[in-house]
Short mmCIF file of C-alpha atoms in Angstrom, two decimals:
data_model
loop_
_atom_site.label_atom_id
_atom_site.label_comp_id
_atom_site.label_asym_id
_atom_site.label_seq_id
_atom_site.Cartn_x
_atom_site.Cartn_y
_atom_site.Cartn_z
CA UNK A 1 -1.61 -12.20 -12.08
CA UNK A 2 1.15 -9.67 -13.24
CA UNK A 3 1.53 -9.00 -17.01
CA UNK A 4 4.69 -7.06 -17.92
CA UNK A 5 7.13 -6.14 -20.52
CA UNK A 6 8.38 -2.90 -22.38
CA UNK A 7 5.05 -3.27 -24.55
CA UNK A 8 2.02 -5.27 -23.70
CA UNK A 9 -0.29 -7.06 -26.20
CA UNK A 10 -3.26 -9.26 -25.04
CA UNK A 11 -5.46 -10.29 -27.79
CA UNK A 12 -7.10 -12.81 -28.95
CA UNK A 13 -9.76 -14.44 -27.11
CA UNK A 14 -6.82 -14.14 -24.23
CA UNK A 15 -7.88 -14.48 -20.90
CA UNK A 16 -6.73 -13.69 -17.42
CA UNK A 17 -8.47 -14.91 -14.42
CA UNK A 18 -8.52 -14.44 -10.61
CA UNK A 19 -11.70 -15.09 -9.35
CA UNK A 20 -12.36 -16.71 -6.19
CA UNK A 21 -15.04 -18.10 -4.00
CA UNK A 22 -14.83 -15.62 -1.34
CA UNK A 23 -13.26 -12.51 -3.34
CA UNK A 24 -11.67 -12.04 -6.06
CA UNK A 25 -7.61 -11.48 -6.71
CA UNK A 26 -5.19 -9.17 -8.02
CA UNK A 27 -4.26 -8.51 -12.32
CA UNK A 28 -1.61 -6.20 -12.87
CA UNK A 29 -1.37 -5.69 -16.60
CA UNK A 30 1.29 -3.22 -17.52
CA UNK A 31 1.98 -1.71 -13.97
CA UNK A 32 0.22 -1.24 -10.35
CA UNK A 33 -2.06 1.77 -9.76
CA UNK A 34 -1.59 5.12 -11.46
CA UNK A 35 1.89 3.40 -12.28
CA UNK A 36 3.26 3.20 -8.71
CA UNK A 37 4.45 0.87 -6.78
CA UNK A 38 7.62 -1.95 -7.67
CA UNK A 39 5.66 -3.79 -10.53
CA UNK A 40 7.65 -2.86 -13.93
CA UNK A 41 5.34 -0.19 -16.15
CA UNK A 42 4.89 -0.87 -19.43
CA UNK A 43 5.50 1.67 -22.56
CA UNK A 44 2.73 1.17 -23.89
CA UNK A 45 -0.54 -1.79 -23.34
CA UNK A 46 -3.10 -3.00 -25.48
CA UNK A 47 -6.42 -5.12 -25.02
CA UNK A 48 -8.23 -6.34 -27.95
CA UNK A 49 -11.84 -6.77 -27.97
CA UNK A 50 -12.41 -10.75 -27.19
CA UNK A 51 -9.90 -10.53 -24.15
CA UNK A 52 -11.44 -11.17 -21.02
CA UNK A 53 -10.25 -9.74 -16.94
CA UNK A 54 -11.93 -11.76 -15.18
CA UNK A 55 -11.67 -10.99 -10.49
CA UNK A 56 -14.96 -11.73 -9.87
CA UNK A 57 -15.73 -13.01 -6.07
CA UNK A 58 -18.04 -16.27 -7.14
CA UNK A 59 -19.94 -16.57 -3.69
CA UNK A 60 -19.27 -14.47 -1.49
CA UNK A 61 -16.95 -11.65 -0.33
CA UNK A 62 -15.38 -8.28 -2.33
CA UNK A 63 -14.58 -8.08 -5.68
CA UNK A 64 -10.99 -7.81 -6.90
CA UNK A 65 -8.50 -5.18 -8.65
CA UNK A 66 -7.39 -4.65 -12.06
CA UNK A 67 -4.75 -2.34 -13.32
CA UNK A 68 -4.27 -1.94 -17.00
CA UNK A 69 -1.47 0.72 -17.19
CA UNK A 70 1.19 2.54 -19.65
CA UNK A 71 3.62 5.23 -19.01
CA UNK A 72 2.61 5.95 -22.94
CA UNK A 73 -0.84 4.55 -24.64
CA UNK A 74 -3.17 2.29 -23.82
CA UNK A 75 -5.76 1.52 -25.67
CA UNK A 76 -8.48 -0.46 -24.14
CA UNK A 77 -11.44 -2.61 -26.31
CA UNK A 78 -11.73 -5.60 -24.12
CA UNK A 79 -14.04 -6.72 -20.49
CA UNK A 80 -13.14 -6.55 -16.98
CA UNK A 81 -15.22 -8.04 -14.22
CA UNK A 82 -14.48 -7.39 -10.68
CA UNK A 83 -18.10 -8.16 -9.29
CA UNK A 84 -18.74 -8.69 -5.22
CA UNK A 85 -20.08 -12.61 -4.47
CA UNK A 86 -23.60 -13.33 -4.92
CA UNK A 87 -24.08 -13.68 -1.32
CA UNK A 88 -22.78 -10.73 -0.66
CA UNK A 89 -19.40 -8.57 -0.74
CA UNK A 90 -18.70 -4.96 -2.69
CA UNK A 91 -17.58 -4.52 -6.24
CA UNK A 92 -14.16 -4.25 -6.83
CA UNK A 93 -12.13 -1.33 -8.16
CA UNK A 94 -10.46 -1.42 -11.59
CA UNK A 95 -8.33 1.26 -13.11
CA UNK A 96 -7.88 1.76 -17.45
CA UNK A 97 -5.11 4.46 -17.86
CA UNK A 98 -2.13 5.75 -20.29
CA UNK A 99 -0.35 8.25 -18.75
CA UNK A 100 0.15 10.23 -21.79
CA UNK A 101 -3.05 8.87 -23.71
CA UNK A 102 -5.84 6.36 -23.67
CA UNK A 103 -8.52 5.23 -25.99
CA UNK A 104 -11.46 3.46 -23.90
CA UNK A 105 -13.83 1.45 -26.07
CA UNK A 106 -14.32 -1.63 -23.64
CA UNK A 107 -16.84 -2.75 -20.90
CA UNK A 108 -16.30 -2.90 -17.32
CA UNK A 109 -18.82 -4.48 -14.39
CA UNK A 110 -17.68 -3.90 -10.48
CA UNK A 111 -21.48 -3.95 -9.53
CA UNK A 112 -22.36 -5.98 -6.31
CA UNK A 113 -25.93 -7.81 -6.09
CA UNK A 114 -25.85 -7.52 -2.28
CA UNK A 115 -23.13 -5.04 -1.49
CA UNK A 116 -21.85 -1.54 -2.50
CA UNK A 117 -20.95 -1.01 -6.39
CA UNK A 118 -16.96 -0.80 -6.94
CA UNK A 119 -15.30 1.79 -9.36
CA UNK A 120 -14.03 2.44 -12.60
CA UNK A 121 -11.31 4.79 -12.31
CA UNK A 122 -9.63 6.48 -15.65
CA UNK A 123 -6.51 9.29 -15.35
CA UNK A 124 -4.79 10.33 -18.78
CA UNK A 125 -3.73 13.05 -19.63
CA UNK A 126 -6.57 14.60 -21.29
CA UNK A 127 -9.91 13.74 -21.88
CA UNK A 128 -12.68 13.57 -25.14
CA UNK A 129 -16.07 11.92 -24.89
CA UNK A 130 -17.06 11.25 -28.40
CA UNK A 131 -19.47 8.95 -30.04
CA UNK A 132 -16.75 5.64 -30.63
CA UNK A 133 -13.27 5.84 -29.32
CA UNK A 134 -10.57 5.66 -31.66
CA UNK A 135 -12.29 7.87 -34.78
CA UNK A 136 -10.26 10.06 -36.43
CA UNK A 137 -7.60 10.30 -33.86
CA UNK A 138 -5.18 7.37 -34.70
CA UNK A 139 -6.51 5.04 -31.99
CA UNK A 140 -7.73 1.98 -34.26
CA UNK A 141 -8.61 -1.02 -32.49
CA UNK A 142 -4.81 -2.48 -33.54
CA UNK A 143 -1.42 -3.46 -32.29
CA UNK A 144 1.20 -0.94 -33.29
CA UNK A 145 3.60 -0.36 -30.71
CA UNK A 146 5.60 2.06 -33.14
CA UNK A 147 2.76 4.48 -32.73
CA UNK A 148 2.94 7.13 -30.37
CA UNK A 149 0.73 8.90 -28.04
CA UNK A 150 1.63 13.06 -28.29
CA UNK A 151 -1.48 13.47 -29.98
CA UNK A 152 -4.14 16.09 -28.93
CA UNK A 153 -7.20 13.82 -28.49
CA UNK A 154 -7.91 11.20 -26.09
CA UNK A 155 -11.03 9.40 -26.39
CA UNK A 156 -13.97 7.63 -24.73
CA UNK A 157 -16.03 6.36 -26.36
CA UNK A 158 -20.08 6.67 -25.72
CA UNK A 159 -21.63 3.75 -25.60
CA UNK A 160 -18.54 1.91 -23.41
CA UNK A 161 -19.03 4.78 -20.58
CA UNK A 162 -22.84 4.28 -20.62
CA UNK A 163 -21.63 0.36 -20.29
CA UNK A 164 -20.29 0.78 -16.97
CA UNK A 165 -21.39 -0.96 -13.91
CA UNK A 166 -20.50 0.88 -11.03
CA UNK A 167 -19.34 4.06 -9.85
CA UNK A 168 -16.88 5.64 -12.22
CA UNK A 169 -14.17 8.80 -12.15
CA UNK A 170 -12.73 9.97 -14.69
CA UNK A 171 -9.46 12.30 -13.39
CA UNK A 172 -7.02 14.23 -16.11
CA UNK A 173 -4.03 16.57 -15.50
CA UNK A 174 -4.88 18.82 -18.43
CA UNK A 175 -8.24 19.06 -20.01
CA UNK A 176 -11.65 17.37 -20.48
CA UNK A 177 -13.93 17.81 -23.19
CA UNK A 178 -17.51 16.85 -23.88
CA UNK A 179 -17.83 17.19 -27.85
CA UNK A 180 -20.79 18.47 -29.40
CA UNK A 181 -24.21 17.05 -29.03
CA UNK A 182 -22.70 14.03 -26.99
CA UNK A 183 -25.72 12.48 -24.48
CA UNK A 184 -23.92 10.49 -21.90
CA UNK A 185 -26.77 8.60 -20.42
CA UNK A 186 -25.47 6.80 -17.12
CA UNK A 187 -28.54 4.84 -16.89
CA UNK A 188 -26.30 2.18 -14.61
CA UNK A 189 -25.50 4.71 -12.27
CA UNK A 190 -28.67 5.01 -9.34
CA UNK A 191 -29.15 6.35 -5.89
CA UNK A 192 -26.26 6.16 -3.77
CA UNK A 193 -23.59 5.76 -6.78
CA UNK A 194 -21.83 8.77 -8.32
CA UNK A 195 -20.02 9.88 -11.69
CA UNK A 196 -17.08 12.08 -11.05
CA UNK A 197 -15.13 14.35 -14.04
CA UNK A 198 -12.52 16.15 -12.69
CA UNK A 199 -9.03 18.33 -14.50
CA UNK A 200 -6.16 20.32 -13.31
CA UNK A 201 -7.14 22.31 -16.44
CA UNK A 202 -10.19 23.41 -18.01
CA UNK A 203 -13.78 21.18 -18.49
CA UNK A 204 -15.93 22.30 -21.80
CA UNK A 205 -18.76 21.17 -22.22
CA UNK A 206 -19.78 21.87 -26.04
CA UNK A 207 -22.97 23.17 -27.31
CA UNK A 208 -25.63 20.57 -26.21
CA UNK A 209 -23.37 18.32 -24.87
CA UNK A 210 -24.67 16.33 -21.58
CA UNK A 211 -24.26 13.95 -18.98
CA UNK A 212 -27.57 12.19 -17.40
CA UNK A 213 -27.31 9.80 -14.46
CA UNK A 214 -30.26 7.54 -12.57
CA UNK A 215 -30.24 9.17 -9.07
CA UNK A 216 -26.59 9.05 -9.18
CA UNK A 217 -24.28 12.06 -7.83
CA UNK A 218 -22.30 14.01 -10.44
CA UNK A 219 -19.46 16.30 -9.50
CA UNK A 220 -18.05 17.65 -12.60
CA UNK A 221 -14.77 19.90 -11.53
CA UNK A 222 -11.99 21.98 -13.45
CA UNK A 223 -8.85 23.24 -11.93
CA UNK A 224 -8.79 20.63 -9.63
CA UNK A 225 -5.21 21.14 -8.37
CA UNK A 226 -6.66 24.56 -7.36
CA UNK A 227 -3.67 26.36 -9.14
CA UNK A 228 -5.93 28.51 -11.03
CA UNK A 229 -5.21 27.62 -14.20
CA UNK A 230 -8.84 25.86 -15.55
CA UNK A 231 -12.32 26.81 -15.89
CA UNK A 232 -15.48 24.85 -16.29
CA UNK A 233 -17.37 25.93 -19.50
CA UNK A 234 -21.17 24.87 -20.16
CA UNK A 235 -22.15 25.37 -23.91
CA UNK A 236 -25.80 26.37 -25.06
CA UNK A 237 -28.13 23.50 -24.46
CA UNK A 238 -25.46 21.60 -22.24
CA UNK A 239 -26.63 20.26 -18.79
CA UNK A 240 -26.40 18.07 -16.33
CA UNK A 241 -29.12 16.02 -14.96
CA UNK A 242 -29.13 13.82 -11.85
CA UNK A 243 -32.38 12.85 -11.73
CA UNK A 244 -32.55 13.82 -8.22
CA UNK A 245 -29.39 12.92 -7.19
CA UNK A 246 -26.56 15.85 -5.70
CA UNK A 247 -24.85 18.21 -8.00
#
């Protein structure tokens, strides 16, 4: 299923679909990965919050892929489901990016009963964890393509990332911040799964600000293009905690 145009709206109680018995299929909504490929790129994509991305595999086999993409904003408030079959099969993989800006305030499964989990893959610009994405920032759960996305903050929002079923990466070409007092608690995320935060730039964790996983790996890295140019920053009271899983 490809969905393109110059903008792209899907709201409603809109759904797309590509499930299958033995895996699930392939939704493009507003470009291919990370924008490549020959599907056209959107400007700019919204979801709304009753929408439903459905690539489950329904018996067996791997789950699917989903794209949602924009060369400008997107702002993200619906559900994606790219689960592996219930006889077995892997989770899928399922990407939620502007290139410029993104506001993340959805929920996302790519678990697998019998198989491997998939992963949730995010790459902006920049990054803010904050308590509910779209506060303050101009990111309101609403259609307005005039709007656009220059603004400084870029937001996830808490209890959507905690949502997450699966492994998840978060990757930004500038900076990532972790705003004060934030507890992300990945209580999804077990043995053998992992939570990756990564920038080309710099990675702040503010005062008392952390991330908590089940047994899950965490590798939190700034300057990640290795030019020199970011550094990681741990605030009083931040931390990270694995629960026993590597750091």
């Amino acid at each position: 299923i490809h969905v393109t145009g110059k903008n792209v709206a899907l709201t409603g109680q809109a759904v797309a679909d590509a499930s299958g018995p033995n895996g699930g299929g392939t939704i493009l909504i507003g470009g291919d990965y990370q924008g490549q490929g020959t599907v056209a790129n959107a400007a700019k994509t919204f979801v709304g919050s009753d929408v439903t991305i459905t690539a489950d595999a329904l018996t067996s086999g791997n789950g699917g892929k989903v794209i949602v993409w924009a060369d400008d904003w997107t702002r993200f408030y619906g559900s994606i489901s790219a689960r592996g079959g219930a006889r077995g099969g892997n989770g899928g993989f399922v990407e939620i990016s502007g290139k410029e800006s993104l506001a993340f305030d959805g929920a996302v499964n790519v678990a697998a009963p019998l198989g491997a989990a998939g992963t949730v893959f995010f790459d902006p610009r920049d990054g803010t964890f904050q308590t509910a994405a779209g506060t303050g920032d101009g990111f309101l759960p609403t259609v307005d393509f005039a709007e656009g996305g220059t603004g400084t903050n870029y937001t996830f929002g808490e209890t959507a990332m905690e949502a997450i079923l699966g492994n998840v990466v978060v990757q930004v070409s500038r900076n990532m911040v972790f705003s004060n007092g934030l507890v992300l608690n990945f209580n999804n995320q077990t043995v053998g799964e992992r939570v990756v935060f990564q920038a080309d730039g710099n990675v702040t964790f503010q005062n008392g600000a952390q991330v908590i996983t089940q047994g899950a790996g965490v590798w939190v890295q700034a300057d990640a293009n290795a030019d020199g140019a970011g550094t990681l920053t741990l605030g009083q009271n931040s931390q990270v905690l694995s629960n026993g899983g590597p750091i």
